[in-house]
Amino acid sequence: MDMEAGKTLTNEEVIRELLDLLKKNAMKEQANDVFEICSYVDGLEKKIDSMTEELTNMQNQIKEMHEDTLVNNAKKALSEAQERLNARCEQIKSQVLEVKAQVKSTAKSIVDEAKAKGRAALYRVSEFLEIKKKFLDIRENVRGAIKTTDKDIAKTALLAKGFREAGQTAVNAFRTFADKPEVDYSQKEQKHPITKAVLAPMKAVKKMLVTMELHLDASIDKLDNLAMNVQIDKEKHMENAKVQEQTEPERAEAERVEAEIVYSPMVAEPQEYQYNADAFENYLRDNAANDNKNKEIIMQKDKNVR
């Protein structure tokens, strides 16, 4: 596995360098879009890690179930459900790692060209739109996992109910044989071990999958937004070029200044590079109202899911 797999995109040096160049060249909206896209990818990876943890825990608890004929038959079915979900999870993780690798390589290519050729190379951030197909594929996979998990949750709930009721019937049969009154289980909340061992982790994984789908929706929207912002900036600069017909000395001076901006070394300002959850929230608040509104909607959906 890639040694860098555990490192978040927003902490990658090449991503920070790209964001720095965008901001220094008055492309703050594009910098915000790139930052958010990277944050969404990091969020997807974090969810996958949590899902893997839940599934590993589920697998261990299934193994520890009492060995009797009834449970042995059930263990096979439950293990198969766990393995299905785990295989899907591994597939999604592989797809997310592919996206990370592509984002990093695209960012490096843009940074290198911007340093060599100037501001116009930064318009290439619209190339991040090429990962949209991968995001759509991941979303399809996540939706498939949600459907499968829903079915397995329903089956597992029925299995737990059957075991619980069978146990209650057996207890009352023995009590009747011993001339003791039957236990009224209708007033008692009885849970079979399967509920805790399998049903609870499955439901937790389902919630994570739903949240991942929301993050993917937001990521896809943000990619479209980035491409649009790049086009607007490009058109604005073309218009300015037509209006301000510069003399050769003025143009040379402008090009020199632009080169200085692009080549400007990264200043070690800790507050600039605190790319964590808090910095992300602060960063968003400083941007356009529409971006804030969209982010709040996504966060509200995420909160509702949890």
Coordinates of C-alpha atoms in Angstrom, one line a residue:
M1 CA 0.0 0.0 0.0
D2 CA 1.1 3.6 -0.6
M3 CA 3.1 4.8 2.3
E4 CA 1.4 8.2 2.0
A5 CA -2.1 6.6 2.1
G6 CA -2.6 7.7 5.7
K7 CA -1.7 11.4 5.0
T8 CA -4.5 13.7 4.4
L9 CA -4.6 15.7 1.1
T10 CA -5.0 19.0 2.9
N11 CA -1.7 18.3 4.7
E12 CA 0.2 17.4 1.4
E13 CA 2.9 19.9 0.7
V14 CA 2.1 20.1 -3.0
I15 CA -1.6 21.0 -2.2
R16 CA -0.5 23.7 0.2
E17 CA 1.8 25.1 -2.4
L18 CA -1.0 25.1 -5.0
L19 CA -3.4 26.9 -2.6
D20 CA -0.6 29.4 -1.8
L21 CA 0.0 30.2 -5.5
L22 CA -3.8 30.6 -6.1
K23 CA -4.2 33.0 -3.3
K24 CA -1.2 35.0 -4.2
N25 CA -2.5 35.4 -7.7
A26 CA -5.9 36.6 -6.6
M27 CA -7.7 33.3 -7.2
K28 CA -9.1 32.9 -3.7
E29 CA -12.4 31.3 -4.9
Q30 CA -10.5 28.7 -6.8
A31 CA -8.3 28.1 -3.8
N32 CA -11.4 27.6 -1.7
D33 CA -12.9 25.1 -4.1
V34 CA -9.7 23.1 -4.3
F35 CA -9.4 23.1 -0.5
E36 CA -13.0 21.9 -0.1
I37 CA -12.5 19.1 -2.7
C38 CA -9.4 17.9 -0.8
S39 CA -11.3 18.1 2.5
Y40 CA -14.1 16.0 1.1
V41 CA -11.7 13.3 -0.1
D42 CA -10.1 13.3 3.4
G43 CA -13.5 13.0 4.9
L44 CA -14.3 10.0 2.7
E45 CA -11.1 8.2 3.7
K46 CA -11.8 8.9 7.4
K47 CA -15.3 7.3 7.1
I48 CA -13.8 4.3 5.3
D49 CA -11.4 3.8 8.2
S50 CA -14.2 3.9 10.7
M51 CA -16.3 1.5 8.7
T52 CA -13.3 -1.0 8.5
E53 CA -13.0 -0.8 12.3
E54 CA -16.7 -1.6 12.8
L55 CA -16.5 -4.5 10.3
T56 CA -13.4 -5.9 12.0
N57 CA -15.1 -5.7 15.4
M58 CA -18.2 -7.4 13.9
Q59 CA -16.1 -10.2 12.4
N60 CA -14.4 -10.9 15.8
Q61 CA -17.8 -10.9 17.6
I62 CA -19.3 -13.4 15.1
K63 CA -16.3 -15.7 15.7
E64 CA -16.9 -15.6 19.5
M65 CA -20.6 -16.7 19.3
H66 CA -21.5 -19.9 21.2
E67 CA -20.9 -23.0 19.2
D68 CA -24.2 -24.8 18.9
T69 CA -26.1 -26.1 15.8
L70 CA -28.5 -23.2 15.6
V71 CA -25.9 -20.5 15.9
N72 CA -23.4 -22.3 13.7
N73 CA -25.9 -22.2 10.8
A74 CA -26.5 -18.5 11.5
K75 CA -22.8 -17.7 11.9
K76 CA -22.2 -18.7 8.3
A77 CA -24.8 -16.4 7.0
L78 CA -23.7 -13.5 9.2
S79 CA -20.0 -14.0 8.3
E80 CA -21.0 -13.9 4.6
A81 CA -22.9 -10.6 5.2
Q82 CA -19.8 -9.2 6.9
E83 CA -17.5 -10.3 4.1
R84 CA -19.8 -8.8 1.5
L85 CA -19.7 -5.4 3.2
N86 CA -16.0 -5.6 3.9
A87 CA -15.2 -6.4 0.2
R88 CA -17.3 -3.4 -0.9
C89 CA -15.6 -1.2 1.7
E90 CA -12.1 -2.3 0.4
Q91 CA -13.3 -1.5 -3.2
I92 CA -14.4 2.0 -2.2
K93 CA -11.2 2.6 -0.3
S94 CA -9.2 1.6 -3.4
Q95 CA -11.2 4.1 -5.5
V96 CA -10.7 6.9 -3.0
L97 CA -6.9 6.3 -2.9
E98 CA -6.9 6.5 -6.7
V99 CA -8.6 9.9 -6.4
K100 CA -6.0 11.1 -3.9
A101 CA -3.1 10.0 -6.2
Q102 CA -4.7 11.8 -9.2
V103 CA -5.3 15.0 -7.2
K104 CA -1.7 15.0 -6.0
S105 CA -0.2 14.4 -9.4
T106 CA -2.4 17.0 -11.0
A107 CA -1.5 19.6 -8.3
K108 CA 2.2 18.9 -8.8
S109 CA 2.0 19.3 -12.6
I110 CA 0.1 22.7 -12.2
V111 CA 2.5 24.0 -9.6
D112 CA 5.5 23.1 -11.7
E113 CA 4.1 24.8 -14.8
A114 CA 2.9 27.9 -12.9
K115 CA 6.5 28.4 -11.6
A116 CA 7.9 28.0 -15.1
K117 CA 5.3 29.8 -17.2
G118 CA 3.2 32.1 -14.9
R119 CA -0.3 32.7 -13.7
A120 CA -2.1 31.3 -16.8
A121 CA -1.0 27.8 -15.8
L122 CA -3.1 28.1 -12.7
Y123 CA -6.2 27.9 -14.9
R124 CA -5.4 24.2 -15.2
V125 CA -7.0 23.6 -11.8
S126 CA -10.1 23.1 -13.9
E127 CA -8.5 19.7 -14.7
F128 CA -9.6 18.5 -11.3
L129 CA -12.9 18.1 -13.1
E130 CA -11.4 14.9 -14.5
I131 CA -11.9 13.2 -11.1
K132 CA -15.6 13.7 -11.4
K133 CA -16.0 10.4 -13.2
K134 CA -14.2 8.6 -10.3
F135 CA -16.5 10.4 -7.8
L136 CA -19.6 9.3 -9.7
D137 CA -18.3 5.7 -9.7
I138 CA -17.6 5.8 -5.9
R139 CA -21.1 7.2 -5.3
E140 CA -22.6 4.4 -7.3
N141 CA -20.6 1.9 -5.2
V142 CA -21.7 3.6 -2.0
R143 CA -25.3 3.5 -3.1
G144 CA -25.0 -0.2 -3.8
A145 CA -23.5 -0.8 -0.4
I146 CA -26.4 1.1 1.2
K147 CA -28.9 -1.2 -0.5
T148 CA -27.0 -4.4 0.4
T149 CA -26.6 -3.2 4.0
D150 CA -30.3 -2.4 4.3
K151 CA -31.2 -5.9 3.2
D152 CA -28.6 -7.5 5.6
I153 CA -29.9 -5.3 8.5
A154 CA -33.5 -6.5 7.9
K155 CA -32.4 -10.2 7.7
T156 CA -30.2 -9.9 10.8
A157 CA -33.1 -8.3 12.8
L158 CA -35.4 -11.2 11.8
L159 CA -32.7 -13.7 12.8
A160 CA -32.2 -12.0 16.2
K161 CA -36.0 -11.9 16.8
G162 CA -36.2 -15.6 15.9
F163 CA -33.4 -16.6 18.2
R164 CA -34.9 -14.5 21.0
E165 CA -38.4 -15.9 20.7
A166 CA -37.0 -19.5 20.4
G167 CA -35.1 -19.0 23.6
Q168 CA -38.2 -17.6 25.4
T169 CA -40.3 -20.5 24.2
A170 CA -37.7 -23.0 25.4
V171 CA -37.5 -21.3 28.8
N172 CA -41.2 -21.4 29.2
A173 CA -41.4 -25.0 28.1
F174 CA -39.0 -26.0 30.9
R175 CA -40.9 -23.9 33.4
T176 CA -44.1 -25.6 32.4
F177 CA -42.5 -29.0 32.8
A178 CA -41.3 -28.0 36.3
D179 CA -44.8 -26.8 37.2
K180 CA -43.7 -23.1 37.3
P181 CA -45.6 -20.2 35.8
E182 CA -44.5 -19.0 32.4
V183 CA -42.5 -15.8 32.1
D184 CA -44.3 -12.9 30.4
Y185 CA -41.7 -11.6 28.0
S186 CA -44.0 -9.0 26.5
Q187 CA -43.1 -6.6 29.4
K188 CA -39.4 -7.2 29.1
E189 CA -37.0 -5.9 26.6
Q190 CA -35.0 -8.9 25.5
K191 CA -32.1 -8.6 23.1
H192 CA -30.2 -11.5 21.5
P193 CA -26.4 -11.2 21.4
I194 CA -26.6 -10.9 17.6
T195 CA -28.2 -7.5 18.1
K196 CA -25.0 -6.1 19.7
A197 CA -22.5 -8.2 17.8
V198 CA -23.9 -7.7 14.3
L199 CA -26.9 -5.5 14.0
A200 CA -25.4 -2.5 15.8
P201 CA -22.2 -2.4 13.7
M202 CA -24.3 -2.8 10.5
K203 CA -26.4 0.1 11.4
A204 CA -23.3 2.2 12.2
V205 CA -21.8 1.3 8.8
K206 CA -25.1 2.2 7.1
K207 CA -25.0 5.7 8.7
M208 CA -21.4 6.2 7.5
L209 CA -22.4 5.2 4.0
V210 CA -25.2 7.7 3.9
T211 CA -22.9 10.4 5.1
M212 CA -20.4 9.4 2.4
E213 CA -23.1 9.8 -0.2
L214 CA -23.8 13.3 1.0
H215 CA -20.1 14.2 0.9
L216 CA -19.8 12.8 -2.7
D217 CA -22.8 14.9 -3.8
A218 CA -21.1 18.0 -2.4
S219 CA -17.7 17.0 -4.0
I220 CA -19.3 16.7 -7.4
D221 CA -21.1 20.1 -7.1
K222 CA -17.8 21.7 -5.9
L223 CA -15.9 20.3 -8.9
D224 CA -18.5 21.9 -11.3
N225 CA -18.2 25.1 -9.3
L226 CA -14.4 25.1 -9.6
A227 CA -14.6 24.8 -13.4
M228 CA -17.1 27.6 -13.5
N229 CA -14.9 29.9 -11.3
V230 CA -11.9 29.3 -13.5
Q231 CA -13.8 30.2 -16.6
I232 CA -15.2 33.4 -15.1
D233 CA -11.7 34.4 -14.0
K234 CA -10.3 33.7 -17.5
E235 CA -13.0 35.7 -19.2
K236 CA -12.5 38.6 -16.7
H237 CA -8.7 38.7 -17.5
M238 CA -9.3 38.6 -21.3
E239 CA -11.7 41.5 -21.0
N240 CA -9.2 43.5 -18.9
A241 CA -6.5 42.8 -21.5
K242 CA -8.7 44.2 -24.3
V243 CA -9.7 47.3 -22.3
Q244 CA -6.2 48.1 -21.1
E245 CA -4.0 48.1 -24.1
Q246 CA -0.6 48.6 -22.6
T247 CA 2.6 49.9 -24.1
E248 CA 5.5 47.5 -24.3
P249 CA 7.3 49.0 -21.2
E250 CA 4.1 48.7 -19.2
R251 CA 3.4 45.2 -20.4
A252 CA 7.0 44.2 -19.6
E253 CA 6.6 45.6 -16.1
A254 CA 3.3 43.8 -15.6
E255 CA 4.8 40.5 -16.7
R256 CA 7.7 41.0 -14.3
V257 CA 5.4 41.7 -11.4
E258 CA 3.3 38.7 -12.3
A259 CA 6.4 36.5 -12.5
E260 CA 7.4 37.8 -9.0
I261 CA 4.0 36.9 -7.7
V262 CA 4.1 33.3 -9.0
Y263 CA 7.7 32.8 -8.0
S264 CA 7.2 34.3 -4.6
P265 CA 8.6 31.9 -2.0
M266 CA 6.2 30.4 0.5
V267 CA 6.5 32.4 3.8
A268 CA 6.5 30.4 7.0
E269 CA 3.3 31.7 8.5
P270 CA 1.8 28.9 10.7
Q271 CA -1.7 30.4 10.6
E272 CA -1.7 30.1 6.7
Y273 CA -1.1 26.3 6.9
Q274 CA -3.3 25.1 9.7
Y275 CA -5.3 23.0 7.4
N276 CA -7.5 21.2 9.9
A277 CA -11.2 21.2 10.7
D278 CA -11.1 24.5 12.5
A279 CA -9.1 26.2 9.8
F280 CA -11.4 24.8 7.2
E281 CA -14.5 26.4 9.0
N282 CA -12.7 29.7 9.4
Y283 CA -11.6 29.6 5.8
L284 CA -15.1 29.1 4.6
R285 CA -16.5 31.9 6.7
D286 CA -14.2 34.4 4.9
N287 CA -15.5 33.4 1.5
A288 CA -18.5 34.3 -0.6
A289 CA -22.0 34.1 0.9
N290 CA -23.1 31.5 -1.5
D291 CA -20.2 29.2 -0.6
N292 CA -21.1 29.6 3.0
K293 CA -24.8 28.8 2.4
N294 CA -23.9 25.7 0.4
K295 CA -21.6 24.5 3.1
E296 CA -24.2 25.0 5.8
I297 CA -26.7 23.0 3.9
I298 CA -24.2 20.1 3.5
M299 CA -23.3 20.2 7.2
Q300 CA -26.9 20.3 8.2
K301 CA -27.6 17.2 6.1
D302 CA -24.6 15.5 7.6
K303 CA -25.9 16.4 11.1
N304 CA -29.3 15.0 10.3
V305 CA -27.8 11.7 9.1
R306 CA -25.9 11.3 12.4

